[in-house]
Amino acid sequence: MQSYNDSTEHPRSHAPGDPRSSVQSAPRSRAKRVAISALFASLALIFSYIEAIVPAATAIPGIKLGIANLVVIIAMYRLDLRYALTINLVRIALAGFMFSGLYGAIYSLCGCLVSFAVMCILKKTGLFSVIGVSMGGGVAHNLGQLCIAAFLVSGLEIFYYTPVLIVSGTISGILIGWLGHILLTHLPAKLFL
């Protein structure tokens, strides 16, 4: 039987400024972020499924609100860009496997990559709010999907659809950005540390 005296340090008893406390909290923080990312990916997948089964409010095909992007916006501002991209890619892969199919996954992937690149650039400039970043991402997502559609269909006539997609991307981006701003205001940052 091993006995411990009072001088034995407990792993959590380090002072906040002690370097040993940051060494011990780093793996815990990373594990917490991975767990939150898994929850976020699940939530984004649920949002994608809802959009897949609920008919669009408009009569224009291909226009969706993009509520899964709300999760990505929160992850960009509260976790890390790498985590946000991973969440989005996992969501697209699972959605393609479960209900949108190969072509749906290809369209989503192209839109996601273009949108994410634009949002990262806008965010890093520091000139845009969450709403501006989301709006840029919404427009870029639609244009990315339009480009892959033109490539797969091999026709430039599809670009006549561009103004409609710009307007719909702007509106949905503003709405998602506004919801993201509200959530970011009310979600404590320490929840993600």
Tab-separated table of C-alpha atoms in Angstrom:
chain	number	residue	atom	x	y	z
A	1	MET	CA	0.000	0.000	0.000
A	2	GLN	CA	1.440	3.336	-1.096
A	3	SER	CA	0.928	6.407	1.041
A	4	TYR	CA	1.025	10.021	-0.094
A	5	ASN	CA	2.133	12.815	2.171
A	6	ASP	CA	0.816	16.364	2.121
A	7	SER	CA	3.741	17.603	0.048
A	8	THR	CA	2.674	15.527	-2.986
A	9	GLU	CA	1.440	17.944	-5.633
A	10	HIS	CA	-1.917	17.380	-7.220
A	11	PRO	CA	-1.829	17.802	-11.030
A	12	ARG	CA	-4.349	20.648	-10.853
A	13	SER	CA	-2.706	22.497	-7.978
A	14	HIS	CA	-0.267	24.538	-10.102
A	15	ALA	CA	-0.577	28.288	-10.075
A	16	PRO	CA	-2.081	29.842	-13.219
A	17	GLY	CA	1.278	31.363	-14.227
A	18	ASP	CA	3.234	28.154	-13.654
A	19	PRO	CA	4.480	26.701	-16.979
A	20	ARG	CA	3.611	23.208	-15.740
A	21	SER	CA	-0.078	24.148	-15.698
A	22	SER	CA	-0.014	25.105	-19.400
A	23	VAL	CA	1.753	21.850	-20.274
A	24	GLN	CA	-0.942	19.847	-18.522
A	25	SER	CA	-3.838	21.907	-19.848
A	26	ALA	CA	-2.696	21.814	-23.495
A	27	PRO	CA	-3.711	18.171	-24.158
A	28	ARG	CA	-6.946	18.681	-22.242
A	29	SER	CA	-7.721	21.811	-24.256
A	30	ARG	CA	-6.975	20.035	-27.531
A	31	ALA	CA	-9.149	17.067	-26.557
A	32	LYS	CA	-11.952	19.471	-25.669
A	33	ARG	CA	-11.663	21.197	-29.046
A	34	VAL	CA	-11.756	17.869	-30.873
A	35	ALA	CA	-14.868	16.864	-28.917
A	36	ILE	CA	-16.541	20.209	-29.673
A	37	SER	CA	-15.584	19.826	-33.349
A	38	ALA	CA	-17.239	16.405	-33.444
A	39	LEU	CA	-20.396	17.896	-31.926
A	40	PHE	CA	-20.288	20.758	-34.419
A	41	ALA	CA	-19.856	18.361	-37.359
A	42	SER	CA	-22.889	16.409	-36.137
A	43	LEU	CA	-24.922	19.583	-35.797
A	44	ALA	CA	-23.892	20.753	-39.283
A	45	LEU	CA	-24.896	17.351	-40.683
A	46	ILE	CA	-28.306	17.661	-39.031
A	47	PHE	CA	-28.741	21.119	-40.563
A	48	SER	CA	-27.768	19.730	-43.982
A	49	TYR	CA	-30.303	16.949	-43.599
A	50	ILE	CA	-33.034	19.421	-42.663
A	51	GLU	CA	-32.271	21.448	-45.780
A	52	ALA	CA	-32.333	18.278	-47.894
A	53	ILE	CA	-35.781	17.155	-46.726
A	54	VAL	CA	-37.492	20.543	-46.420
A	55	PRO	CA	-38.436	21.938	-49.819
A	56	ALA	CA	-36.941	25.318	-50.651
A	57	ALA	CA	-39.181	28.293	-50.010
A	58	THR	CA	-38.347	29.693	-53.425
A	59	ALA	CA	-39.262	28.275	-56.796
A	60	ILE	CA	-35.661	28.666	-57.966
A	61	PRO	CA	-33.723	25.378	-57.938
A	62	GLY	CA	-30.459	25.126	-56.050
A	63	ILE	CA	-31.093	27.993	-53.661
A	64	LYS	CA	-30.794	27.100	-49.997
A	65	LEU	CA	-30.336	29.067	-46.815
A	66	GLY	CA	-27.103	27.263	-45.906
A	67	ILE	CA	-27.783	26.903	-42.192
A	68	ALA	CA	-24.898	24.436	-41.863
A	69	ASN	CA	-22.606	27.400	-42.502
A	70	LEU	CA	-23.752	28.840	-39.164
A	71	VAL	CA	-21.787	26.085	-37.422
A	72	VAL	CA	-18.721	26.826	-39.557
A	73	ILE	CA	-18.896	30.534	-38.714
A	74	ILE	CA	-19.020	29.783	-34.978
A	75	ALA	CA	-16.086	27.370	-35.340
A	76	MET	CA	-14.038	29.946	-37.279
A	77	TYR	CA	-14.384	32.535	-34.535
A	78	ARG	CA	-14.320	30.294	-31.453
A	79	LEU	CA	-12.102	27.346	-32.372
A	80	ASP	CA	-9.649	27.671	-35.231
A	81	LEU	CA	-9.695	27.841	-39.026
A	82	ARG	CA	-8.356	24.273	-39.225
A	83	TYR	CA	-11.136	22.976	-37.002
A	84	ALA	CA	-13.755	24.905	-38.988
A	85	LEU	CA	-12.518	23.455	-42.288
A	86	THR	CA	-12.413	19.943	-40.848
A	87	ILE	CA	-15.984	20.298	-39.547
A	88	ASN	CA	-17.147	21.398	-42.981
A	89	LEU	CA	-15.321	18.609	-44.833
A	90	VAL	CA	-16.624	15.930	-42.455
A	91	ARG	CA	-20.143	17.271	-42.863
A	92	ILE	CA	-19.896	17.201	-46.680
A	93	ALA	CA	-18.464	13.664	-46.743
A	94	LEU	CA	-21.132	12.292	-44.410
A	95	ALA	CA	-23.953	14.144	-46.167
A	96	GLY	CA	-22.772	12.829	-49.533
A	97	PHE	CA	-22.630	9.305	-48.187
A	98	MET	CA	-25.985	9.475	-46.400
A	99	PHE	CA	-28.355	11.525	-48.545
A	100	SER	CA	-26.945	13.923	-51.155
A	101	GLY	CA	-24.988	11.452	-53.287
A	102	LEU	CA	-21.706	11.789	-55.151
A	103	TYR	CA	-22.662	14.772	-57.299
A	104	GLY	CA	-24.195	16.561	-54.337
A	105	ALA	CA	-20.958	16.038	-52.424
A	106	ILE	CA	-18.877	17.326	-55.366
A	107	TYR	CA	-20.986	20.482	-55.664
A	108	SER	CA	-20.877	21.020	-51.905
A	109	LEU	CA	-17.122	20.440	-51.757
A	110	CYS	CA	-16.377	22.978	-54.489
A	111	GLY	CA	-18.682	25.539	-52.928
A	112	CYS	CA	-17.197	24.844	-49.497
A	113	LEU	CA	-13.574	25.288	-50.569
A	114	VAL	CA	-14.190	28.544	-52.438
A	115	SER	CA	-16.419	29.876	-49.673
A	116	PHE	CA	-13.993	28.936	-46.914
A	117	ALA	CA	-11.051	30.538	-48.715
A	118	VAL	CA	-12.981	33.792	-49.169
A	119	MET	CA	-14.173	33.811	-45.545
A	120	CYS	CA	-10.617	33.208	-44.280
A	121	ILE	CA	-9.290	36.111	-46.358
A	122	LEU	CA	-12.069	38.468	-45.254
A	123	LYS	CA	-11.670	37.463	-41.605
A	124	LYS	CA	-7.890	37.897	-41.618
A	125	THR	CA	-8.129	41.429	-43.021
A	126	GLY	CA	-9.968	42.506	-39.872
A	127	LEU	CA	-12.077	44.866	-41.985
A	128	PHE	CA	-15.260	42.818	-41.990
A	129	SER	CA	-17.732	41.869	-39.294
A	130	VAL	CA	-19.106	38.364	-38.868
A	131	ILE	CA	-21.984	39.381	-41.123
A	132	GLY	CA	-19.615	40.610	-43.847
A	133	VAL	CA	-17.513	37.452	-43.659
A	134	SER	CA	-20.626	35.282	-43.871
A	135	MET	CA	-22.035	37.285	-46.768
A	136	GLY	CA	-18.794	36.907	-48.722
A	137	GLY	CA	-18.840	33.190	-48.001
A	138	GLY	CA	-22.449	32.836	-49.146
A	139	VAL	CA	-21.781	34.507	-52.486
A	140	ALA	CA	-18.513	32.604	-52.990
A	141	HIS	CA	-20.209	29.286	-52.207
A	142	ASN	CA	-22.826	29.841	-54.902
A	143	LEU	CA	-20.227	30.954	-57.452
A	144	GLY	CA	-18.051	27.936	-56.673
A	145	GLN	CA	-20.969	25.619	-57.287
A	146	LEU	CA	-21.816	27.478	-60.482
A	147	CYS	CA	-18.272	27.001	-61.792
A	148	ILE	CA	-18.259	23.255	-61.111
A	149	ALA	CA	-21.707	22.968	-62.707
A	150	ALA	CA	-20.420	24.729	-65.831
A	151	PHE	CA	-17.424	22.367	-65.914
A	152	LEU	CA	-19.512	19.216	-65.486
A	153	VAL	CA	-22.239	20.277	-67.900
A	154	SER	CA	-19.712	21.834	-70.307
A	155	GLY	CA	-21.881	24.808	-71.031
A	156	LEU	CA	-21.393	28.513	-70.359
A	157	GLU	CA	-25.122	29.236	-70.589
A	158	ILE	CA	-25.402	28.379	-66.916
A	159	PHE	CA	-23.593	31.618	-66.050
A	160	TYR	CA	-26.788	33.505	-66.896
A	161	TYR	CA	-27.843	32.250	-63.487
A	162	THR	CA	-25.063	34.278	-61.803
A	163	PRO	CA	-27.093	37.368	-60.741
A	164	VAL	CA	-29.705	35.190	-59.037
A	165	LEU	CA	-27.021	33.270	-57.141
A	166	ILE	CA	-25.234	36.461	-56.096
A	167	VAL	CA	-28.439	37.933	-54.694
A	168	SER	CA	-29.444	34.710	-52.928
A	169	GLY	CA	-25.913	34.222	-51.551
A	170	THR	CA	-25.901	37.779	-50.239
A	171	ILE	CA	-29.275	37.441	-48.521
A	172	SER	CA	-28.548	34.045	-46.984
A	173	GLY	CA	-25.034	35.145	-45.986
A	174	ILE	CA	-26.367	38.200	-44.184
A	175	LEU	CA	-28.993	36.147	-42.352
A	176	ILE	CA	-26.521	33.425	-41.307
A	177	GLY	CA	-23.972	36.080	-40.308
A	178	TRP	CA	-26.537	37.888	-38.193
A	179	LEU	CA	-27.488	34.653	-36.412
A	180	GLY	CA	-23.786	33.877	-35.987
A	181	HIS	CA	-23.174	37.303	-34.482
A	182	ILE	CA	-25.971	36.751	-31.946
A	183	LEU	CA	-24.620	33.318	-30.984
A	184	LEU	CA	-21.028	34.546	-30.728
A	185	THR	CA	-22.192	37.360	-28.462
A	186	HIS	CA	-23.991	34.993	-26.105
A	187	LEU	CA	-21.663	31.971	-26.151
A	188	PRO	CA	-18.870	32.458	-23.597
A	189	ALA	CA	-15.398	32.170	-25.128
A	190	LYS	CA	-14.162	30.090	-22.173
A	191	LEU	CA	-16.533	27.331	-23.278
A	192	PHE	CA	-14.186	26.624	-26.185
A	193	LEU	CA	-10.856	26.905	-24.339
